Short mmCIF file of C-alpha atoms and ligand atoms in Angstrom, two decimals:
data_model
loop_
_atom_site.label_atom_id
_atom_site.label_comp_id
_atom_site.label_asym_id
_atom_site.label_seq_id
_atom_site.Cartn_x
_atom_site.Cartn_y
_atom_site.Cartn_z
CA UNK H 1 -22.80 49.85 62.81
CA UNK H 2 -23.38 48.20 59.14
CA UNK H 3 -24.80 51.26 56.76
CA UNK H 4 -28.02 50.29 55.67
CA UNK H 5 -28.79 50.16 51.71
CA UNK H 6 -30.43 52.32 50.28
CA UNK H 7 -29.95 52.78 47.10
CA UNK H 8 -29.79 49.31 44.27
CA UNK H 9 -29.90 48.26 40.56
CA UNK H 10 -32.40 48.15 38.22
CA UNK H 11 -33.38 46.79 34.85
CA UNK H 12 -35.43 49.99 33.55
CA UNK H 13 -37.33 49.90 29.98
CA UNK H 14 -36.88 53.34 29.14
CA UNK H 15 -39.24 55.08 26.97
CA UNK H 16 -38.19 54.52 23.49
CA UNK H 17 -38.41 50.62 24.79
CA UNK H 18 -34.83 50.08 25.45
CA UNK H 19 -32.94 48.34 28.57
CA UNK H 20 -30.56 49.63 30.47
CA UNK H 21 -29.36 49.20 34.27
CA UNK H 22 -29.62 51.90 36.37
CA UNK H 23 -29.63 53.05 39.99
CA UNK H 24 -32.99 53.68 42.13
CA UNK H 25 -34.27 53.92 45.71
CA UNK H 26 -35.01 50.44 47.50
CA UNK H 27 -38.84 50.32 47.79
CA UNK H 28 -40.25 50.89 51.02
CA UNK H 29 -42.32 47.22 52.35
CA UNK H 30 -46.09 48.15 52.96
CA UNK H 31 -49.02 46.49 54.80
CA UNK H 32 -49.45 43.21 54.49
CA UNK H 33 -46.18 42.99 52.45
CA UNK H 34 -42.33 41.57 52.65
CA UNK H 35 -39.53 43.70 51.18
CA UNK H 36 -37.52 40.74 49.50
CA UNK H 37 -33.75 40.99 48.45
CA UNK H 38 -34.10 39.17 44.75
CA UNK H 39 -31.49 36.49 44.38
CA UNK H 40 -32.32 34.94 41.28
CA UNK H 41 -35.14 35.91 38.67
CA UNK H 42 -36.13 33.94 35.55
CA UNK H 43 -37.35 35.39 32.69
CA UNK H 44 -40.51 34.90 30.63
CA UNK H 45 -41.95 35.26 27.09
CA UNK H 46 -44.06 38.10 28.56
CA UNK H 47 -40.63 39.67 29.34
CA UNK H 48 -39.79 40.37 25.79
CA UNK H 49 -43.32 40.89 24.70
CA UNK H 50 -43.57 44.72 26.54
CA UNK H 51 -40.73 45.47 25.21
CA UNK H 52 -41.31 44.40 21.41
CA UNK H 53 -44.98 45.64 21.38
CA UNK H 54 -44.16 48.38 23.52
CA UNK H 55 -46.59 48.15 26.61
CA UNK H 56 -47.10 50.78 29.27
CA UNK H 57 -47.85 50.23 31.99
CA UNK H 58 -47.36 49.64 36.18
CA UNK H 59 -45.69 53.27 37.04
CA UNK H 60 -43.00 54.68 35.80
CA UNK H 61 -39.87 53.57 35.68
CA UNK H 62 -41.36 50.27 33.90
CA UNK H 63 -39.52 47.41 35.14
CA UNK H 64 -40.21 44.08 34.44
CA UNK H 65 -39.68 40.55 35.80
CA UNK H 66 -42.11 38.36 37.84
CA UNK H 67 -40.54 35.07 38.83
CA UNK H 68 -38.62 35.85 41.82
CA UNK H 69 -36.72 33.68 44.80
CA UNK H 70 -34.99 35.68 47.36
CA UNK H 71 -34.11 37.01 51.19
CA UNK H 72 -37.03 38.48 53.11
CA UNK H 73 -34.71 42.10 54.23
CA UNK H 74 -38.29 43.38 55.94
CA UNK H 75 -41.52 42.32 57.24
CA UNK H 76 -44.46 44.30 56.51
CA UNK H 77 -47.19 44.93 59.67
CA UNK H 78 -50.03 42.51 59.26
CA UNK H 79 -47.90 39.55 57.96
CA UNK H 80 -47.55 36.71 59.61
CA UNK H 81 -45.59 33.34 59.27
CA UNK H 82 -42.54 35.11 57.50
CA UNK H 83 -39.67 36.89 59.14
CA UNK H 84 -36.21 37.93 57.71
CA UNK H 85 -33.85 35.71 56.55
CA UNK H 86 -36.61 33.69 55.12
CA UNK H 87 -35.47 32.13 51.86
CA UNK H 88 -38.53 32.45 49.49
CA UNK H 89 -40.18 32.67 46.32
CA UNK H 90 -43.10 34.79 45.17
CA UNK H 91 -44.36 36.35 41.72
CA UNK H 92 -44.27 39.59 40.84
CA UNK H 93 -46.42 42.16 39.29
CA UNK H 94 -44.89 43.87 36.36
CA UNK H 95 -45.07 47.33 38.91
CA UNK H 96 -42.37 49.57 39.44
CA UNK H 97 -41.55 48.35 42.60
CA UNK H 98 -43.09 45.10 42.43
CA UNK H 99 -41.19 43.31 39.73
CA UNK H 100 -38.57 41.66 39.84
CA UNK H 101 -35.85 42.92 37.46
CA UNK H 102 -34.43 44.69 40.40
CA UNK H 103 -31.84 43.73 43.38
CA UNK H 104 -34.59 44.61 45.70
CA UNK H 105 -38.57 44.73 45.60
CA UNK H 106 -41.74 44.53 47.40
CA UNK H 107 -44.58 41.42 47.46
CA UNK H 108 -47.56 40.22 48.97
CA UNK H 109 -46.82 38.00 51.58
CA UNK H 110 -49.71 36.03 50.79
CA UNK H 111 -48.36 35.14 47.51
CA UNK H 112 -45.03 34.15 48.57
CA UNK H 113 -43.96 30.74 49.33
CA UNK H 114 -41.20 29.40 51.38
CA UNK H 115 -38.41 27.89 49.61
CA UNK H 116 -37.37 24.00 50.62
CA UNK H 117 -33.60 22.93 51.40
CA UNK H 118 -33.57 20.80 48.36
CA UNK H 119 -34.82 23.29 46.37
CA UNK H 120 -31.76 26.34 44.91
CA UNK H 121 -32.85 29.48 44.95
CA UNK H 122 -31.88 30.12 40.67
CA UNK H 123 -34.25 26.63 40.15
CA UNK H 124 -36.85 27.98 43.01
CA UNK H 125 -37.21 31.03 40.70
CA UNK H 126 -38.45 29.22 37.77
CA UNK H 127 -41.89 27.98 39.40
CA UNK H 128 -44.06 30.41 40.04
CA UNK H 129 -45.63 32.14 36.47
CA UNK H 130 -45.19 28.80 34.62
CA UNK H 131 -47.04 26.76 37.72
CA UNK H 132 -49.63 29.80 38.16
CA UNK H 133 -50.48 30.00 34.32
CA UNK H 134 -50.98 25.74 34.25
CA UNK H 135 -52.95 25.97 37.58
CA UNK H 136 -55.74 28.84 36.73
CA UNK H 137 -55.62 27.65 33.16
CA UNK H 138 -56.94 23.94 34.09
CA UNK H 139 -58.68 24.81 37.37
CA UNK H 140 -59.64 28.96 37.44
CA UNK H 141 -63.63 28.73 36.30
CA UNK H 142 -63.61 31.92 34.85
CA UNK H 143 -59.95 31.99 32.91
CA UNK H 144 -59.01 28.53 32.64
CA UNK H 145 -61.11 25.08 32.11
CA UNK H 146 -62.75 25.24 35.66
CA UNK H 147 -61.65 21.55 36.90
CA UNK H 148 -61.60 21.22 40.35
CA UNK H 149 -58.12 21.62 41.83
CA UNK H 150 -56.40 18.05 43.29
CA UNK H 151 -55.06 20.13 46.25
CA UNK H 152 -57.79 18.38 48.77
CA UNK H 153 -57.69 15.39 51.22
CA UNK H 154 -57.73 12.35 50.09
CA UNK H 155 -61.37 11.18 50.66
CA UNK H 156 -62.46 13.96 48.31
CA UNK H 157 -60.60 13.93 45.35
CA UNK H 158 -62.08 12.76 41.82
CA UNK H 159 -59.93 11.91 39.21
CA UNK H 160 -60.75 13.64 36.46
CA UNK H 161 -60.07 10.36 33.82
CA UNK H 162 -60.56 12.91 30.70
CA UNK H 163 -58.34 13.21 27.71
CA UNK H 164 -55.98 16.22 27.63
CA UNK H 165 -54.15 18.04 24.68
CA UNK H 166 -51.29 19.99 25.94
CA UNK H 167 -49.66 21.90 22.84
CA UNK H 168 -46.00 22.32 23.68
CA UNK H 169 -45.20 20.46 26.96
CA UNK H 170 -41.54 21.08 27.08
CA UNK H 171 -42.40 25.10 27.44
CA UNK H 172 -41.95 25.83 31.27
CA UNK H 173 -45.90 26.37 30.98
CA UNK H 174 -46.52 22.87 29.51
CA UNK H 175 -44.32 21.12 32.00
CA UNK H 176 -46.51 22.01 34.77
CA UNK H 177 -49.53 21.45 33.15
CA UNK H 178 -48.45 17.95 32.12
CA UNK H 179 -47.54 17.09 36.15
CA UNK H 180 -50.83 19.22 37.00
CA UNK H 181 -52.79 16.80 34.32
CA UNK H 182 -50.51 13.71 36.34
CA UNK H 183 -52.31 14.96 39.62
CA UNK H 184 -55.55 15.38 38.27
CA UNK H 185 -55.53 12.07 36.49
CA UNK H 186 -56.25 13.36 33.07
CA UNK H 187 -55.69 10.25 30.72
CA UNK H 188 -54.89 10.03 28.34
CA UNK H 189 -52.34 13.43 28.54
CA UNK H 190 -50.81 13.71 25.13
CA UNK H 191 -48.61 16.33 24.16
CA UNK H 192 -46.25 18.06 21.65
CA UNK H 193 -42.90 18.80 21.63
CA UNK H 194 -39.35 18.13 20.27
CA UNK H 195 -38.82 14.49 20.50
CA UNK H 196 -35.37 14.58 22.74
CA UNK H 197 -37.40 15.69 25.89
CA UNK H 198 -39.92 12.48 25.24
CA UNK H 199 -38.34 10.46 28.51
CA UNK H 200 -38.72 13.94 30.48
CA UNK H 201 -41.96 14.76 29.70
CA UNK H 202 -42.92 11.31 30.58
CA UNK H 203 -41.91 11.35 33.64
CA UNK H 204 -43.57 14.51 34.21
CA UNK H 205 -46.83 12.67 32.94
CA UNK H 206 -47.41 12.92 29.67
CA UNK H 207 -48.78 9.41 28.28
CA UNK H 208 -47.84 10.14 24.85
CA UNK H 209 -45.29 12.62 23.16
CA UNK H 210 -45.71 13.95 19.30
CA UNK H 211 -43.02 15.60 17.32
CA UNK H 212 -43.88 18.82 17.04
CA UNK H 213 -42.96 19.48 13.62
CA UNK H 214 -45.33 16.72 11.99
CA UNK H 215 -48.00 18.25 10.26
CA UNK H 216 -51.34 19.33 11.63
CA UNK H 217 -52.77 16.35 9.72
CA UNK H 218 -50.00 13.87 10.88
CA UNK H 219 -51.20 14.96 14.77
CA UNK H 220 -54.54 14.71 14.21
CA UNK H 221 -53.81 11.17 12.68
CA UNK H 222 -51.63 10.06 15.53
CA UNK H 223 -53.81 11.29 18.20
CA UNK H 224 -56.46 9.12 16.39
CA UNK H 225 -54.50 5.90 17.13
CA UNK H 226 -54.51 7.02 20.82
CA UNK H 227 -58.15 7.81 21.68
CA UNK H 228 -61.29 8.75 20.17
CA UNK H 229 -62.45 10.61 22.32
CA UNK H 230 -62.94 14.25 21.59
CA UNK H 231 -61.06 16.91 23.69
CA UNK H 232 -63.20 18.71 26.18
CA UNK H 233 -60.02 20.42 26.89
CA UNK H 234 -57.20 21.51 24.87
CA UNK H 235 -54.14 23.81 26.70
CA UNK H 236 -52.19 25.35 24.43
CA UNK H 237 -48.81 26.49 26.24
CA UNK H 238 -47.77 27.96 22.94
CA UNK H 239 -50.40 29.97 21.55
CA UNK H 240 -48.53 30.87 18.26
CA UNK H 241 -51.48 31.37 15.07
CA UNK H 242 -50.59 27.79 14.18
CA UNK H 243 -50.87 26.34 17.69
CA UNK H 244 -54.08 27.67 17.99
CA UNK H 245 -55.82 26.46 15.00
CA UNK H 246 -54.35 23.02 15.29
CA UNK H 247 -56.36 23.12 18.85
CA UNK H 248 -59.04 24.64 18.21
CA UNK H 249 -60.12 21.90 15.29
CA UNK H 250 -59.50 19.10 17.74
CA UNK H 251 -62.02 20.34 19.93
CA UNK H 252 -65.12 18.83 21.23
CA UNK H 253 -68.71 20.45 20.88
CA UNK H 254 -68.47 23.13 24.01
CA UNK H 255 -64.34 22.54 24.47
CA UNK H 256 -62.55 24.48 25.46
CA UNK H 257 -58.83 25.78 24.33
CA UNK H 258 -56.97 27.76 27.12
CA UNK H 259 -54.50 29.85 25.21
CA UNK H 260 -51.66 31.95 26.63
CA UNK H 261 -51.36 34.86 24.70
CA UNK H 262 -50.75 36.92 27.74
CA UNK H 263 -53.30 39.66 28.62
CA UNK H 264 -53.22 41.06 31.90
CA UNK H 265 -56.56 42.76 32.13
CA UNK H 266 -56.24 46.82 31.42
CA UNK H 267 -52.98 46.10 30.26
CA UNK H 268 -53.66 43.62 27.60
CA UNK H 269 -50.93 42.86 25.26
CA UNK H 270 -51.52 43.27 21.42
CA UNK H 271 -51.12 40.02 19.66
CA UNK H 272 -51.63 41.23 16.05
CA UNK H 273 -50.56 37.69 14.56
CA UNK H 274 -53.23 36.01 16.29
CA UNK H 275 -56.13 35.48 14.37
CA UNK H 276 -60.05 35.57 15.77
CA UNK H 277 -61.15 32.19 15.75
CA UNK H 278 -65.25 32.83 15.11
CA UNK H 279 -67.39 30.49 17.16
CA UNK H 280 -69.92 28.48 14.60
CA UNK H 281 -73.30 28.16 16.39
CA UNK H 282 -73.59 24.96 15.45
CA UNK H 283 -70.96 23.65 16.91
CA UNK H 284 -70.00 26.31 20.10
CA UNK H 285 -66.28 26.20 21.19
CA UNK H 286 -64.66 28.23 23.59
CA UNK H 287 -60.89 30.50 23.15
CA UNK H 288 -60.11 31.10 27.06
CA UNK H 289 -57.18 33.36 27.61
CA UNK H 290 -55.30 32.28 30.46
CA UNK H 291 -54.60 34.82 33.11
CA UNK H 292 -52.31 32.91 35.38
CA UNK H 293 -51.48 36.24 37.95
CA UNK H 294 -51.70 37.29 41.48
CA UNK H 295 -53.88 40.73 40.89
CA UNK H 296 -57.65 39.58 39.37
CA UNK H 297 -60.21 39.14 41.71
CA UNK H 298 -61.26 36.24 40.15
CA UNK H 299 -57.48 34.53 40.65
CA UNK H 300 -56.49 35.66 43.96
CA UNK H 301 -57.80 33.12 46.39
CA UNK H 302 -56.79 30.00 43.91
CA UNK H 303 -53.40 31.77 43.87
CA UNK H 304 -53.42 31.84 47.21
CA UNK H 305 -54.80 27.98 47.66
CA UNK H 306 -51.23 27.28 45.29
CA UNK H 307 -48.78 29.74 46.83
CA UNK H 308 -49.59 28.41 50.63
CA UNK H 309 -49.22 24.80 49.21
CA UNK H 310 -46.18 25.43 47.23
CA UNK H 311 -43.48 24.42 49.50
CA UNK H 312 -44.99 21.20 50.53
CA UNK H 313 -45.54 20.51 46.78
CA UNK H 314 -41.50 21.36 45.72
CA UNK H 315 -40.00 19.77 49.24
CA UNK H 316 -41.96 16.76 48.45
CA UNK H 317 -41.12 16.55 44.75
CA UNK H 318 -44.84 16.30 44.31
CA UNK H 319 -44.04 19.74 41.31
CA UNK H 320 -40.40 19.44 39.84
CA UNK H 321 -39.23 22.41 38.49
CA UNK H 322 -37.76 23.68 35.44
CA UNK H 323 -33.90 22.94 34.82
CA UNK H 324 -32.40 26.39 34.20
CA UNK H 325 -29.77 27.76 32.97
CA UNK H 326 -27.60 30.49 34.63
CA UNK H 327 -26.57 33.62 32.46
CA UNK H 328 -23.89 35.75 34.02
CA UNK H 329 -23.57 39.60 33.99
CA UNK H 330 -26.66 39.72 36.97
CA UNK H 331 -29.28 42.19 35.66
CA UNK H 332 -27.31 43.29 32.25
CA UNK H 333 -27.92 39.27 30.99
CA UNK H 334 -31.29 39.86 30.29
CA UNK H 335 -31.91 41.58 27.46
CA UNK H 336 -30.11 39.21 25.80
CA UNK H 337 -31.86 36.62 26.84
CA UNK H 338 -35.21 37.46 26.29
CA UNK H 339 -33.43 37.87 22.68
CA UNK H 340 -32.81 33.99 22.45
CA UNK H 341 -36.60 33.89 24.09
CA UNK H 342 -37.87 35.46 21.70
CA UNK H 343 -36.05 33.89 18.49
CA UNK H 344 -37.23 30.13 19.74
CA UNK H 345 -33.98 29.67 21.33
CA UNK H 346 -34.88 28.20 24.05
CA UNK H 347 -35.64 24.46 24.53
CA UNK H 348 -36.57 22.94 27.81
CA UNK H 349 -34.99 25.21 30.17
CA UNK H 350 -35.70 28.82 31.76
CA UNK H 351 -33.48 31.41 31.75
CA UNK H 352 -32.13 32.89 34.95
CA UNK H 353 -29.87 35.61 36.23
CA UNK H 354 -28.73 36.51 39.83
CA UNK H 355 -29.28 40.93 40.19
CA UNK H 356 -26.70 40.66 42.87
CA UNK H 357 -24.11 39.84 40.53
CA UNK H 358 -24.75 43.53 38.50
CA UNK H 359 -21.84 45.87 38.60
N1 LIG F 1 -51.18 33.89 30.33
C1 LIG F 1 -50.31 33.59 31.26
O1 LIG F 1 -50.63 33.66 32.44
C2 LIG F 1 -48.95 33.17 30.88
C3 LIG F 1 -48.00 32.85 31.85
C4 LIG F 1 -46.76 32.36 31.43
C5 LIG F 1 -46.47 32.27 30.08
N2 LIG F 1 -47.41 32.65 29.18
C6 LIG F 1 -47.18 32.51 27.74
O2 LIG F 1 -47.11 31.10 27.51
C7 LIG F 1 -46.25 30.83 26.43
C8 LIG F 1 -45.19 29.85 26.89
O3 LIG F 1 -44.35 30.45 27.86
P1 LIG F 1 -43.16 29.62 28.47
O4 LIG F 1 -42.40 30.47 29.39
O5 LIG F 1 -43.71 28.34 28.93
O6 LIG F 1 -42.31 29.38 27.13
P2 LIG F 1 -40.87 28.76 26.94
O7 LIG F 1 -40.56 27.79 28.02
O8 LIG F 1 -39.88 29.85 26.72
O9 LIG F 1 -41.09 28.01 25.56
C9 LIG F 1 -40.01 27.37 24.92
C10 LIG F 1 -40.50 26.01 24.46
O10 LIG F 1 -41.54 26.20 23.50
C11 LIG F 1 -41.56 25.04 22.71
N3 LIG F 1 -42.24 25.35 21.43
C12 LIG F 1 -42.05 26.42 20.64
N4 LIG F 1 -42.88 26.37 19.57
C13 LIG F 1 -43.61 25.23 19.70
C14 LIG F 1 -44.64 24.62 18.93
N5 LIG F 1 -45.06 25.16 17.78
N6 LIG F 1 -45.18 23.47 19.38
C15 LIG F 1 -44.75 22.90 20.53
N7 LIG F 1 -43.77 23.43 21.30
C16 LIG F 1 -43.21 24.58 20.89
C17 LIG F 1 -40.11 24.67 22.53
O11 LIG F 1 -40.17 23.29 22.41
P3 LIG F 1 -39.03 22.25 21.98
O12 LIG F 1 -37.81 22.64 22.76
O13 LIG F 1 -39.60 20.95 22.44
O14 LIG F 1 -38.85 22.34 20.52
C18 LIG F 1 -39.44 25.18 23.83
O15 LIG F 1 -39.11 24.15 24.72
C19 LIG F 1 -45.70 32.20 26.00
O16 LIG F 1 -46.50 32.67 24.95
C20 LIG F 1 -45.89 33.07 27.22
O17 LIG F 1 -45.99 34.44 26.93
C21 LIG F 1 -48.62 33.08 29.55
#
């Protein structure tokens, strides 16, 4: 009879905030829940950001990860439309046994999505926090902009025909806001970036591509040759002190800029670099942190809309997802990773690493 695993690797943060693999019980699957074997995870900004400002939080060990593709091993009771062997992908929660730096781990069903044939399982795991940040950011009314979503029949969509900023559309954030902003009908979508991904963002929907490193002055000047109108909405996918600014000043009266510096309710991150941005009276504008997760109240059931469309949307190549890139060593790649993450190293692609491959 085949011996039935127990025991697997993990990517612990220990408590003086350092990495290193080591060897844990596989979680046991609960209500409503499947127990997935993770095949590929990508990494994230937010990844190196609990480490570097030291973050507690989720249980202990703390283990990170969220973007996960993998093998349902278990189905939970009250879950239907999965069963084992299911390919899929799903976010995780930054939990001890819920993230996904970890050969095995536990999810809500309801925020898991089949993956498609066409789709691999290291490019499947590169969707999920990038697509969920862009999709509460521009349609979440109380953390993002509060559009209404495109995901309805035909008859009742409304295109929204609006100008959008999107401050650094070759970030895996940006790229699905700029196909998100394609969907939605935004025009004109204009972005920022470097200017070797101008074709790809293009096709992704951006209308016009800036070079990132012109000057706040030189943007503001070229997005005057494009339209006049003000932004109502400005999505910064960067967030950095300078990114900010820039989009806050190109605001309308009552804009609003959705900004990612990631806070995850109770366990909001410290961003000490980030200046407040005071609201003048006269002329109200609006800083909305994004909070593109699984866990609010308020995000749940447009998480859900998203997660139980997702495979339609990736099998039909309605969403593309990121390219990737492969690192090698399973779970022991990351740290080194999230190093070139976090030094800007990173241009166009998300990182990815396969925990089965840990010795
Ligand atoms: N709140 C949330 O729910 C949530 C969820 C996911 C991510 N985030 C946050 O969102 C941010 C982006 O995450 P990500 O995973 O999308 O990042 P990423 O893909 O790792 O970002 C790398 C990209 O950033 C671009 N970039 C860097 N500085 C820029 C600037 N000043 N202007 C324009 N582009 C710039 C680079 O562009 P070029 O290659 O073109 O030079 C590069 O392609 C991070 O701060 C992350 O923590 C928040």
């Amino acid at each position: 009879m085949a011996q039935v695993e127990t025991r697997q690797k993990v990517l612990v943060l220990d408590e003086n905030f350092e990495f290193s693999v080591q060897d844990r019980p596989i979680p046991k699957v609960q209500d409503g829940e499947l127990l997935i074997k993770v095949i590929a995870t990508a990494l994230n900004p937010g990844d190196w950001k609990i480490q570097r400002w030291g973050v507690k939080f989720g249980g202990q060990p703390v283990i990170p990860g969220m973007d996960t593709a993998g093998v349902v091993e278990e189905v939970g009771q009250n879950v239907v439309g999965f069963q084992k062997g299911d390919r899929i992908m799903t976010m995780g929660t930054w939990t001890t046994e819920t993230s996904s730096f970890q050969q095995y781990m536990r999810t809500m069903a309801r925020f898991a999505a089949k993956i498609p044939d066409n789709i691999s399982d290291e490019v499947a795991a590169s969707v999920p926090v990038g697509l969920l940040a862009a999709w509460i950011g521009l349609y979440n009314d109380q953390h993002g902009a509060g559009y209404p979503h495109p995901l309805v029949d035909e008859s009742k969509f409304k295109p929204i025909s609006k100008p959008l900023l999107v401050l650094g559309g070759s970030s895996s954030v940006g790229q699905y806001v700029l196909q998100l902003a394609k969907l939605s009908k935004f025009s004109p979508v204009i972005t920022t970036a470097s200017l070797h991904h101008t074709d790809y963002l293009r096709s992704l929907g951006a209308t016009h591509v800036l070079d990132r490193r012109l000057s706040d002055e030189q943007v503001v000047s070229e997005i005057r040759k494009i339209t006049d109108a003000p932004f109502e909405t400005v999505f910064d996918a960067i967030s950095s002190t300078e990114t900010k600014l820039l989009g806050y000043g190109l605001l309308a009266r009552e804009g609003k800029i959705l900004t990612c510096d990631t806070r995850f309710g109770e366990f909001t991150l410290p961003a000490p670099d980030f200046p407040e941005i005071e609201s003048d009276p006269a002329n109200p504008k609006y800083v909305v942190p994004v909070k593109g997760v699984t866990v609010l109240p308020e995000t749940v059931g447009m998480a859900e809309v998203l997660f139980k469309d997702l495979t339609r949307l990736l099998k039909d190549g309605v969403i593309l997802p990121n390219k990737v890139e492969v690192l090698s060593g399973g779970l022991h790649g990351i740290p080194e990773g999230l190093v070139r993450i976090e030094n800007g190293l990173v241009s166009g692609v998300k990182l990815v690493v396969r925990p089965q491959d840990t010795t």
